[in-house]
Amino acid sequence: MITDKVVWPDNFCTEKADVHVGESIAVDNMSAVRLWPFLTNVSNWNRYCPGIVSAEFMDPSIQDPHLFKRAEFRMCTDYYEAFALVLDAVEPKADRPGRLAIKSEIRDKNGSEVIMTTVHEVVLSVSSGNRTTVISEVNAFGPMAKRAASATRAVLSKLNNKWVSGMIKYALEHNQHTSRTHVHADHAIMG
């Protein structure tokens, strides 16, 4: 059952994290179902989050820009590169929250050294009255996170806030999501 709480993979739970940040923002007049395509469309991330330069799938044959379970993608920011794997992607329904979980290796700007590992979980909580609460939490692990915990926390918190706020603002400004969603092979495996 999908709940409206973040459920961490065993090895990446908050208790084991070197740094944890979280954000929760409620938005009126936006259902979780309507917000989902904005959350999962990596081609829009640089439009609503300053600092994200690009995000693209590792497999260039993937044409649909929406994340799906087991998708691998690369995201570049002004300061680092992230090589990511989608651990979980459960689309919301009218009576069920949506969940997106992404594990990333964060590398320095030239891509040669892994400076930390993060797990980013987003839950789109369903509320009555066409209201959605976006819960976005990040756990960070590794030497950089340990060594500079307060600086890492500040940077991750700021990026998380900009990303969530920007996504909500972008979704509210656009009446309808325009990219077609395709069923990925992973979805057909569900049973």
JSON list of C-alpha atoms in Angstrom, two decimals:
[
{"chain": "A", "resi": 1, "resn": "MET", "atom": "CA", "xyz": [0.00, 0.00, 0.00]},
{"chain": "A", "resi": 2, "resn": "ILE", "atom": "CA", "xyz": [1.25, 3.47, -0.87]},
{"chain": "A", "resi": 3, "resn": "THR", "atom": "CA", "xyz": [1.05, 5.84, 2.08]},
{"chain": "A", "resi": 4, "resn": "ASP", "atom": "CA", "xyz": [1.57, 9.58, 2.26]},
{"chain": "A", "resi": 5, "resn": "LYS", "atom": "CA", "xyz": [4.84, 9.15, 4.15]},
{"chain": "A", "resi": 6, "resn": "VAL", "atom": "CA", "xyz": [8.34, 8.76, 2.79]},
{"chain": "A", "resi": 7, "resn": "VAL", "atom": "CA", "xyz": [9.50, 5.14, 3.03]},
{"chain": "A", "resi": 8, "resn": "TRP", "atom": "CA", "xyz": [13.28, 4.85, 2.72]},
{"chain": "A", "resi": 9, "resn": "PRO", "atom": "CA", "xyz": [15.17, 1.86, 1.31]},
{"chain": "A", "resi": 10, "resn": "ASP", "atom": "CA", "xyz": [16.80, -0.02, 4.22]},
{"chain": "A", "resi": 11, "resn": "ASN", "atom": "CA", "xyz": [20.39, 1.09, 3.60]},
{"chain": "A", "resi": 12, "resn": "PHE", "atom": "CA", "xyz": [19.39, 4.71, 2.96]},
{"chain": "A", "resi": 13, "resn": "CYS", "atom": "CA", "xyz": [17.11, 5.50, 5.90]},
{"chain": "A", "resi": 14, "resn": "THR", "atom": "CA", "xyz": [17.30, 8.83, 7.70]},
{"chain": "A", "resi": 15, "resn": "GLU", "atom": "CA", "xyz": [18.87, 7.25, 10.81]},
{"chain": "A", "resi": 16, "resn": "LYS", "atom": "CA", "xyz": [21.89, 6.17, 8.73]},
{"chain": "A", "resi": 17, "resn": "ALA", "atom": "CA", "xyz": [22.18, 9.41, 6.71]},
{"chain": "A", "resi": 18, "resn": "ASP", "atom": "CA", "xyz": [25.02, 11.85, 7.22]},
{"chain": "A", "resi": 19, "resn": "VAL", "atom": "CA", "xyz": [22.67, 14.68, 6.20]},
{"chain": "A", "resi": 20, "resn": "HIS", "atom": "CA", "xyz": [18.86, 14.83, 5.94]},
{"chain": "A", "resi": 21, "resn": "VAL", "atom": "CA", "xyz": [16.74, 17.69, 4.55]},
{"chain": "A", "resi": 22, "resn": "GLY", "atom": "CA", "xyz": [13.02, 17.90, 3.94]},
{"chain": "A", "resi": 23, "resn": "GLU", "atom": "CA", "xyz": [10.40, 20.18, 2.49]},
{"chain": "A", "resi": 24, "resn": "SER", "atom": "CA", "xyz": [6.61, 19.98, 2.61]},
{"chain": "A", "resi": 25, "resn": "ILE", "atom": "CA", "xyz": [4.46, 22.38, 0.60]},
{"chain": "A", "resi": 26, "resn": "ALA", "atom": "CA", "xyz": [0.68, 22.25, 0.18]},
{"chain": "A", "resi": 27, "resn": "VAL", "atom": "CA", "xyz": [-0.77, 23.52, -3.07]},
{"chain": "A", "resi": 28, "resn": "ASP", "atom": "CA", "xyz": [-4.44, 24.29, -3.71]},
{"chain": "A", "resi": 29, "resn": "ASN", "atom": "CA", "xyz": [-6.17, 23.73, -7.04]},
{"chain": "A", "resi": 30, "resn": "MET", "atom": "CA", "xyz": [-3.68, 21.08, -8.13]},
{"chain": "A", "resi": 31, "resn": "SER", "atom": "CA", "xyz": [-4.42, 17.38, -7.88]},
{"chain": "A", "resi": 32, "resn": "ALA", "atom": "CA", "xyz": [-1.59, 14.90, -7.41]},
{"chain": "A", "resi": 33, "resn": "VAL", "atom": "CA", "xyz": [-2.58, 13.32, -10.72]},
{"chain": "A", "resi": 34, "resn": "ARG", "atom": "CA", "xyz": [-2.15, 16.65, -12.53]},
{"chain": "A", "resi": 35, "resn": "LEU", "atom": "CA", "xyz": [1.14, 17.44, -10.76]},
{"chain": "A", "resi": 36, "resn": "TRP", "atom": "CA", "xyz": [2.73, 14.02, -11.46]},
{"chain": "A", "resi": 37, "resn": "PRO", "atom": "CA", "xyz": [3.80, 14.69, -15.10]},
{"chain": "A", "resi": 38, "resn": "PHE", "atom": "CA", "xyz": [5.53, 17.92, -14.03]},
{"chain": "A", "resi": 39, "resn": "LEU", "atom": "CA", "xyz": [7.39, 16.05, -11.27]},
{"chain": "A", "resi": 40, "resn": "THR", "atom": "CA", "xyz": [8.57, 13.26, -13.55]},
{"chain": "A", "resi": 41, "resn": "ASN", "atom": "CA", "xyz": [9.40, 15.19, -16.74]},
{"chain": "A", "resi": 42, "resn": "VAL", "atom": "CA", "xyz": [13.18, 15.65, -16.60]},
{"chain": "A", "resi": 43, "resn": "SER", "atom": "CA", "xyz": [13.15, 17.87, -19.69]},
{"chain": "A", "resi": 44, "resn": "ASN", "atom": "CA", "xyz": [11.38, 20.59, -17.66]},
{"chain": "A", "resi": 45, "resn": "TRP", "atom": "CA", "xyz": [13.59, 20.59, -14.56]},
{"chain": "A", "resi": 46, "resn": "ASN", "atom": "CA", "xyz": [15.96, 23.27, -15.86]},
{"chain": "A", "resi": 47, "resn": "ARG", "atom": "CA", "xyz": [12.94, 25.51, -16.59]},
{"chain": "A", "resi": 48, "resn": "TYR", "atom": "CA", "xyz": [11.82, 25.68, -13.00]},
{"chain": "A", "resi": 49, "resn": "CYS", "atom": "CA", "xyz": [14.92, 25.09, -10.90]},
{"chain": "A", "resi": 50, "resn": "PRO", "atom": "CA", "xyz": [17.78, 27.56, -11.26]},
{"chain": "A", "resi": 51, "resn": "GLY", "atom": "CA", "xyz": [21.08, 25.73, -11.17]},
{"chain": "A", "resi": 52, "resn": "ILE", "atom": "CA", "xyz": [19.94, 22.64, -13.08]},
{"chain": "A", "resi": 53, "resn": "VAL", "atom": "CA", "xyz": [21.58, 22.89, -16.48]},
{"chain": "A", "resi": 54, "resn": "SER", "atom": "CA", "xyz": [20.32, 19.64, -17.98]},
{"chain": "A", "resi": 55, "resn": "ALA", "atom": "CA", "xyz": [18.78, 16.26, -17.22]},
{"chain": "A", "resi": 56, "resn": "GLU", "atom": "CA", "xyz": [18.70, 13.44, -19.73]},
{"chain": "A", "resi": 57, "resn": "PHE", "atom": "CA", "xyz": [18.34, 9.67, -19.83]},
{"chain": "A", "resi": 58, "resn": "MET", "atom": "CA", "xyz": [21.51, 7.59, -20.08]},
{"chain": "A", "resi": 59, "resn": "ASP", "atom": "CA", "xyz": [19.83, 5.57, -22.85]},
{"chain": "A", "resi": 60, "resn": "PRO", "atom": "CA", "xyz": [19.52, 7.98, -25.80]},
{"chain": "A", "resi": 61, "resn": "SER", "atom": "CA", "xyz": [16.81, 5.81, -27.40]},
{"chain": "A", "resi": 62, "resn": "ILE", "atom": "CA", "xyz": [14.28, 6.81, -24.72]},
{"chain": "A", "resi": 63, "resn": "GLN", "atom": "CA", "xyz": [12.06, 9.45, -26.31]},
{"chain": "A", "resi": 64, "resn": "ASP", "atom": "CA", "xyz": [9.53, 10.06, -23.50]},
{"chain": "A", "resi": 65, "resn": "PRO", "atom": "CA", "xyz": [11.03, 12.56, -20.99]},
{"chain": "A", "resi": 66, "resn": "HIS", "atom": "CA", "xyz": [9.11, 11.12, -17.99]},
{"chain": "A", "resi": 67, "resn": "LEU", "atom": "CA", "xyz": [10.87, 9.10, -15.31]},
{"chain": "A", "resi": 68, "resn": "PHE", "atom": "CA", "xyz": [9.90, 5.50, -14.67]},
{"chain": "A", "resi": 69, "resn": "LYS", "atom": "CA", "xyz": [11.11, 2.77, -12.31]},
{"chain": "A", "resi": 70, "resn": "ARG", "atom": "CA", "xyz": [14.67, 1.65, -13.08]},
{"chain": "A", "resi": 71, "resn": "ALA", "atom": "CA", "xyz": [15.31, 4.60, -15.43]},
{"chain": "A", "resi": 72, "resn": "GLU", "atom": "CA", "xyz": [18.88, 5.87, -15.38]},
{"chain": "A", "resi": 73, "resn": "PHE", "atom": "CA", "xyz": [19.59, 9.51, -16.06]},
{"chain": "A", "resi": 74, "resn": "ARG", "atom": "CA", "xyz": [22.26, 12.15, -15.72]},
{"chain": "A", "resi": 75, "resn": "MET", "atom": "CA", "xyz": [21.65, 15.60, -14.30]},
{"chain": "A", "resi": 76, "resn": "CYS", "atom": "CA", "xyz": [24.12, 18.48, -14.50]},
{"chain": "A", "resi": 77, "resn": "THR", "atom": "CA", "xyz": [24.02, 21.57, -12.32]},
{"chain": "A", "resi": 78, "resn": "ASP", "atom": "CA", "xyz": [26.28, 24.58, -12.08]},
{"chain": "A", "resi": 79, "resn": "TYR", "atom": "CA", "xyz": [28.35, 22.75, -9.46]},
{"chain": "A", "resi": 80, "resn": "TYR", "atom": "CA", "xyz": [28.12, 18.96, -9.89]},
{"chain": "A", "resi": 81, "resn": "GLU", "atom": "CA", "xyz": [26.94, 16.02, -11.97]},
{"chain": "A", "resi": 82, "resn": "ALA", "atom": "CA", "xyz": [24.51, 13.39, -10.71]},
{"chain": "A", "resi": 83, "resn": "PHE", "atom": "CA", "xyz": [24.19, 9.90, -12.14]},
{"chain": "A", "resi": 84, "resn": "ALA", "atom": "CA", "xyz": [20.81, 8.66, -11.01]},
{"chain": "A", "resi": 85, "resn": "LEU", "atom": "CA", "xyz": [18.63, 5.55, -10.84]},
{"chain": "A", "resi": 86, "resn": "VAL", "atom": "CA", "xyz": [14.88, 5.70, -10.23]},
{"chain": "A", "resi": 87, "resn": "LEU", "atom": "CA", "xyz": [14.22, 3.26, -7.38]},
{"chain": "A", "resi": 88, "resn": "ASP", "atom": "CA", "xyz": [10.46, 3.71, -7.33]},
{"chain": "A", "resi": 89, "resn": "ALA", "atom": "CA", "xyz": [7.87, 5.54, -9.42]},
{"chain": "A", "resi": 90, "resn": "VAL", "atom": "CA", "xyz": [4.22, 5.03, -8.51]},
{"chain": "A", "resi": 91, "resn": "GLU", "atom": "CA", "xyz": [1.80, 7.32, -10.31]},
{"chain": "A", "resi": 92, "resn": "PRO", "atom": "CA", "xyz": [-0.91, 8.81, -8.08]},
{"chain": "A", "resi": 93, "resn": "LYS", "atom": "CA", "xyz": [-4.57, 8.01, -8.53]},
{"chain": "A", "resi": 94, "resn": "ALA", "atom": "CA", "xyz": [-7.57, 9.90, -7.18]},
{"chain": "A", "resi": 95, "resn": "ASP", "atom": "CA", "xyz": [-7.44, 7.97, -3.89]},
{"chain": "A", "resi": 96, "resn": "ARG", "atom": "CA", "xyz": [-3.72, 7.10, -3.73]},
{"chain": "A", "resi": 97, "resn": "PRO", "atom": "CA", "xyz": [-0.60, 9.25, -3.33]},
{"chain": "A", "resi": 98, "resn": "GLY", "atom": "CA", "xyz": [2.23, 9.18, -5.84]},
{"chain": "A", "resi": 99, "resn": "ARG", "atom": "CA", "xyz": [5.80, 8.28, -4.96]},
{"chain": "A", "resi": 100, "resn": "LEU", "atom": "CA", "xyz": [9.12, 8.92, -6.68]},
{"chain": "A", "resi": 101, "resn": "ALA", "atom": "CA", "xyz": [12.45, 7.72, -5.25]},
{"chain": "A", "resi": 102, "resn": "ILE", "atom": "CA", "xyz": [15.79, 8.49, -6.90]},
{"chain": "A", "resi": 103, "resn": "LYS", "atom": "CA", "xyz": [19.26, 7.35, -5.84]},
{"chain": "A", "resi": 104, "resn": "SER", "atom": "CA", "xyz": [22.12, 9.48, -7.18]},
{"chain": "A", "resi": 105, "resn": "GLU", "atom": "CA", "xyz": [25.89, 9.44, -7.19]},
{"chain": "A", "resi": 106, "resn": "ILE", "atom": "CA", "xyz": [26.96, 13.06, -6.95]},
{"chain": "A", "resi": 107, "resn": "ARG", "atom": "CA", "xyz": [30.27, 13.72, -8.70]},
{"chain": "A", "resi": 108, "resn": "ASP", "atom": "CA", "xyz": [32.49, 16.77, -8.82]},
{"chain": "A", "resi": 109, "resn": "LYS", "atom": "CA", "xyz": [32.14, 19.12, -11.78]},
{"chain": "A", "resi": 110, "resn": "ASN", "atom": "CA", "xyz": [34.61, 17.20, -13.96]},
{"chain": "A", "resi": 111, "resn": "GLY", "atom": "CA", "xyz": [32.78, 13.93, -13.16]},
{"chain": "A", "resi": 112, "resn": "SER", "atom": "CA", "xyz": [35.81, 12.06, -11.90]},
{"chain": "A", "resi": 113, "resn": "GLU", "atom": "CA", "xyz": [35.14, 11.71, -8.17]},
{"chain": "A", "resi": 114, "resn": "VAL", "atom": "CA", "xyz": [31.99, 10.61, -6.31]},
{"chain": "A", "resi": 115, "resn": "ILE", "atom": "CA", "xyz": [31.60, 13.15, -3.52]},
{"chain": "A", "resi": 116, "resn": "MET", "atom": "CA", "xyz": [28.38, 11.79, -2.03]},
{"chain": "A", "resi": 117, "resn": "THR", "atom": "CA", "xyz": [25.38, 9.54, -2.61]},
{"chain": "A", "resi": 118, "resn": "THR", "atom": "CA", "xyz": [21.85, 10.84, -2.17]},
{"chain": "A", "resi": 119, "resn": "VAL", "atom": "CA", "xyz": [18.40, 9.34, -2.09]},
{"chain": "A", "resi": 120, "resn": "HIS", "atom": "CA", "xyz": [15.64, 11.80, -2.96]},
{"chain": "A", "resi": 121, "resn": "GLU", "atom": "CA", "xyz": [12.06, 10.78, -2.16]},
{"chain": "A", "resi": 122, "resn": "VAL", "atom": "CA", "xyz": [9.00, 12.75, -3.23]},
{"chain": "A", "resi": 123, "resn": "VAL", "atom": "CA", "xyz": [5.46, 11.93, -2.17]},
{"chain": "A", "resi": 124, "resn": "LEU", "atom": "CA", "xyz": [2.44, 13.66, -3.69]},
{"chain": "A", "resi": 125, "resn": "SER", "atom": "CA", "xyz": [-0.09, 13.34, -0.90]},
{"chain": "A", "resi": 126, "resn": "VAL", "atom": "CA", "xyz": [-3.75, 13.31, -1.92]},
{"chain": "A", "resi": 127, "resn": "SER", "atom": "CA", "xyz": [-6.09, 15.59, 0.00]},
{"chain": "A", "resi": 128, "resn": "SER", "atom": "CA", "xyz": [-9.73, 16.45, -0.41]},
{"chain": "A", "resi": 129, "resn": "GLY", "atom": "CA", "xyz": [-10.76, 19.58, -2.27]},
{"chain": "A", "resi": 130, "resn": "ASN", "atom": "CA", "xyz": [-8.20, 19.31, -5.10]},
{"chain": "A", "resi": 131, "resn": "ARG", "atom": "CA", "xyz": [-5.27, 19.94, -2.75]},
{"chain": "A", "resi": 132, "resn": "THR", "atom": "CA", "xyz": [-1.91, 18.20, -2.89]},
{"chain": "A", "resi": 133, "resn": "THR", "atom": "CA", "xyz": [0.91, 18.23, -0.38]},
{"chain": "A", "resi": 134, "resn": "VAL", "atom": "CA", "xyz": [4.35, 17.73, -1.88]},
{"chain": "A", "resi": 135, "resn": "ILE", "atom": "CA", "xyz": [6.72, 16.05, 0.56]},
{"chain": "A", "resi": 136, "resn": "SER", "atom": "CA", "xyz": [10.31, 16.12, -0.69]},
{"chain": "A", "resi": 137, "resn": "GLU", "atom": "CA", "xyz": [13.14, 14.69, 1.42]},
{"chain": "A", "resi": 138, "resn": "VAL", "atom": "CA", "xyz": [16.79, 14.02, 0.67]},
{"chain": "A", "resi": 139, "resn": "ASN", "atom": "CA", "xyz": [19.24, 11.81, 2.57]},
{"chain": "A", "resi": 140, "resn": "ALA", "atom": "CA", "xyz": [22.95, 12.24, 1.80]},
{"chain": "A", "resi": 141, "resn": "PHE", "atom": "CA", "xyz": [25.78, 9.82, 2.53]},
{"chain": "A", "resi": 142, "resn": "GLY", "atom": "CA", "xyz": [29.55, 9.83, 2.13]},
{"chain": "A", "resi": 143, "resn": "PRO", "atom": "CA", "xyz": [32.73, 11.62, 3.11]},
{"chain": "A", "resi": 144, "resn": "MET", "atom": "CA", "xyz": [31.70, 15.04, 1.74]},
{"chain": "A", "resi": 145, "resn": "ALA", "atom": "CA", "xyz": [28.37, 14.89, 3.56]},
{"chain": "A", "resi": 146, "resn": "LYS", "atom": "CA", "xyz": [30.11, 13.93, 6.83]},
{"chain": "A", "resi": 147, "resn": "ARG", "atom": "CA", "xyz": [32.99, 16.39, 6.48]},
{"chain": "A", "resi": 148, "resn": "ALA", "atom": "CA", "xyz": [30.85, 19.40, 5.62]},
{"chain": "A", "resi": 149, "resn": "ALA", "atom": "CA", "xyz": [27.48, 18.40, 7.10]},
{"chain": "A", "resi": 150, "resn": "SER", "atom": "CA", "xyz": [26.17, 21.89, 7.84]},
{"chain": "A", "resi": 151, "resn": "ALA", "atom": "CA", "xyz": [27.27, 23.28, 4.44]},
{"chain": "A", "resi": 152, "resn": "THR", "atom": "CA", "xyz": [25.89, 20.21, 2.64]},
{"chain": "A", "resi": 153, "resn": "ARG", "atom": "CA", "xyz": [22.62, 20.52, 4.56]},
{"chain": "A", "resi": 154, "resn": "ALA", "atom": "CA", "xyz": [22.30, 24.19, 3.60]},
{"chain": "A", "resi": 155, "resn": "VAL", "atom": "CA", "xyz": [23.01, 23.55, -0.10]},
{"chain": "A", "resi": 156, "resn": "LEU", "atom": "CA", "xyz": [20.67, 20.52, -0.31]},
{"chain": "A", "resi": 157, "resn": "SER", "atom": "CA", "xyz": [17.94, 22.34, 1.59]},
{"chain": "A", "resi": 158, "resn": "LYS", "atom": "CA", "xyz": [18.14, 25.36, -0.71]},
{"chain": "A", "resi": 159, "resn": "LEU", "atom": "CA", "xyz": [18.14, 23.20, -3.86]},
{"chain": "A", "resi": 160, "resn": "ASN", "atom": "CA", "xyz": [15.26, 21.05, -2.55]},
{"chain": "A", "resi": 161, "resn": "ASN", "atom": "CA", "xyz": [13.19, 24.14, -1.74]},
{"chain": "A", "resi": 162, "resn": "LYS", "atom": "CA", "xyz": [13.88, 25.77, -5.14]},
{"chain": "A", "resi": 163, "resn": "TRP", "atom": "CA", "xyz": [13.07, 22.53, -6.94]},
{"chain": "A", "resi": 164, "resn": "VAL", "atom": "CA", "xyz": [9.74, 21.90, -5.15]},
{"chain": "A", "resi": 165, "resn": "SER", "atom": "CA", "xyz": [8.64, 25.56, -5.21]},
{"chain": "A", "resi": 166, "resn": "GLY", "atom": "CA", "xyz": [9.69, 25.94, -8.84]},
{"chain": "A", "resi": 167, "resn": "MET", "atom": "CA", "xyz": [7.86, 22.76, -9.91]},
{"chain": "A", "resi": 168, "resn": "ILE", "atom": "CA", "xyz": [4.65, 23.88, -8.22]},
{"chain": "A", "resi": 169, "resn": "LYS", "atom": "CA", "xyz": [4.85, 27.39, -9.68]},
{"chain": "A", "resi": 170, "resn": "TYR", "atom": "CA", "xyz": [5.62, 26.01, -13.15]},
{"chain": "A", "resi": 171, "resn": "ALA", "atom": "CA", "xyz": [2.70, 23.55, -12.96]},
{"chain": "A", "resi": 172, "resn": "LEU", "atom": "CA", "xyz": [0.28, 26.25, -11.81]},
{"chain": "A", "resi": 173, "resn": "GLU", "atom": "CA", "xyz": [1.34, 28.55, -14.66]},
{"chain": "A", "resi": 174, "resn": "HIS", "atom": "CA", "xyz": [0.76, 25.84, -17.27]},
{"chain": "A", "resi": 175, "resn": "ASN", "atom": "CA", "xyz": [-2.86, 24.77, -17.63]},
{"chain": "A", "resi": 176, "resn": "GLN", "atom": "CA", "xyz": [-1.97, 21.42, -19.07]},
{"chain": "A", "resi": 177, "resn": "HIS", "atom": "CA", "xyz": [1.09, 19.24, -19.34]},
{"chain": "A", "resi": 178, "resn": "THR", "atom": "CA", "xyz": [1.98, 19.09, -23.03]},
{"chain": "A", "resi": 179, "resn": "SER", "atom": "CA", "xyz": [4.41, 16.16, -23.36]},
{"chain": "A", "resi": 180, "resn": "ARG", "atom": "CA", "xyz": [2.75, 12.87, -24.21]},
{"chain": "A", "resi": 181, "resn": "THR", "atom": "CA", "xyz": [3.17, 10.17, -21.60]},
{"chain": "A", "resi": 182, "resn": "HIS", "atom": "CA", "xyz": [4.02, 6.75, -22.96]},
{"chain": "A", "resi": 183, "resn": "VAL", "atom": "CA", "xyz": [3.71, 3.44, -21.15]},
{"chain": "A", "resi": 184, "resn": "HIS", "atom": "CA", "xyz": [7.21, 2.20, -20.40]},
{"chain": "A", "resi": 185, "resn": "ALA", "atom": "CA", "xyz": [8.02, -1.50, -20.56]},
{"chain": "A", "resi": 186, "resn": "ASP", "atom": "CA", "xyz": [8.49, -1.47, -16.79]},
{"chain": "A", "resi": 187, "resn": "HIS", "atom": "CA", "xyz": [4.83, -0.60, -16.27]},
{"chain": "A", "resi": 188, "resn": "ALA", "atom": "CA", "xyz": [3.73, -3.64, -18.27]},
{"chain": "A", "resi": 189, "resn": "ILE", "atom": "CA", "xyz": [5.57, -5.94, -15.86]},
{"chain": "A", "resi": 190, "resn": "MET", "atom": "CA", "xyz": [3.34, -4.97, -12.92]},
{"chain": "A", "resi": 191, "resn": "GLY", "atom": "CA", "xyz": [1.31, -7.89, -11.76]}
]
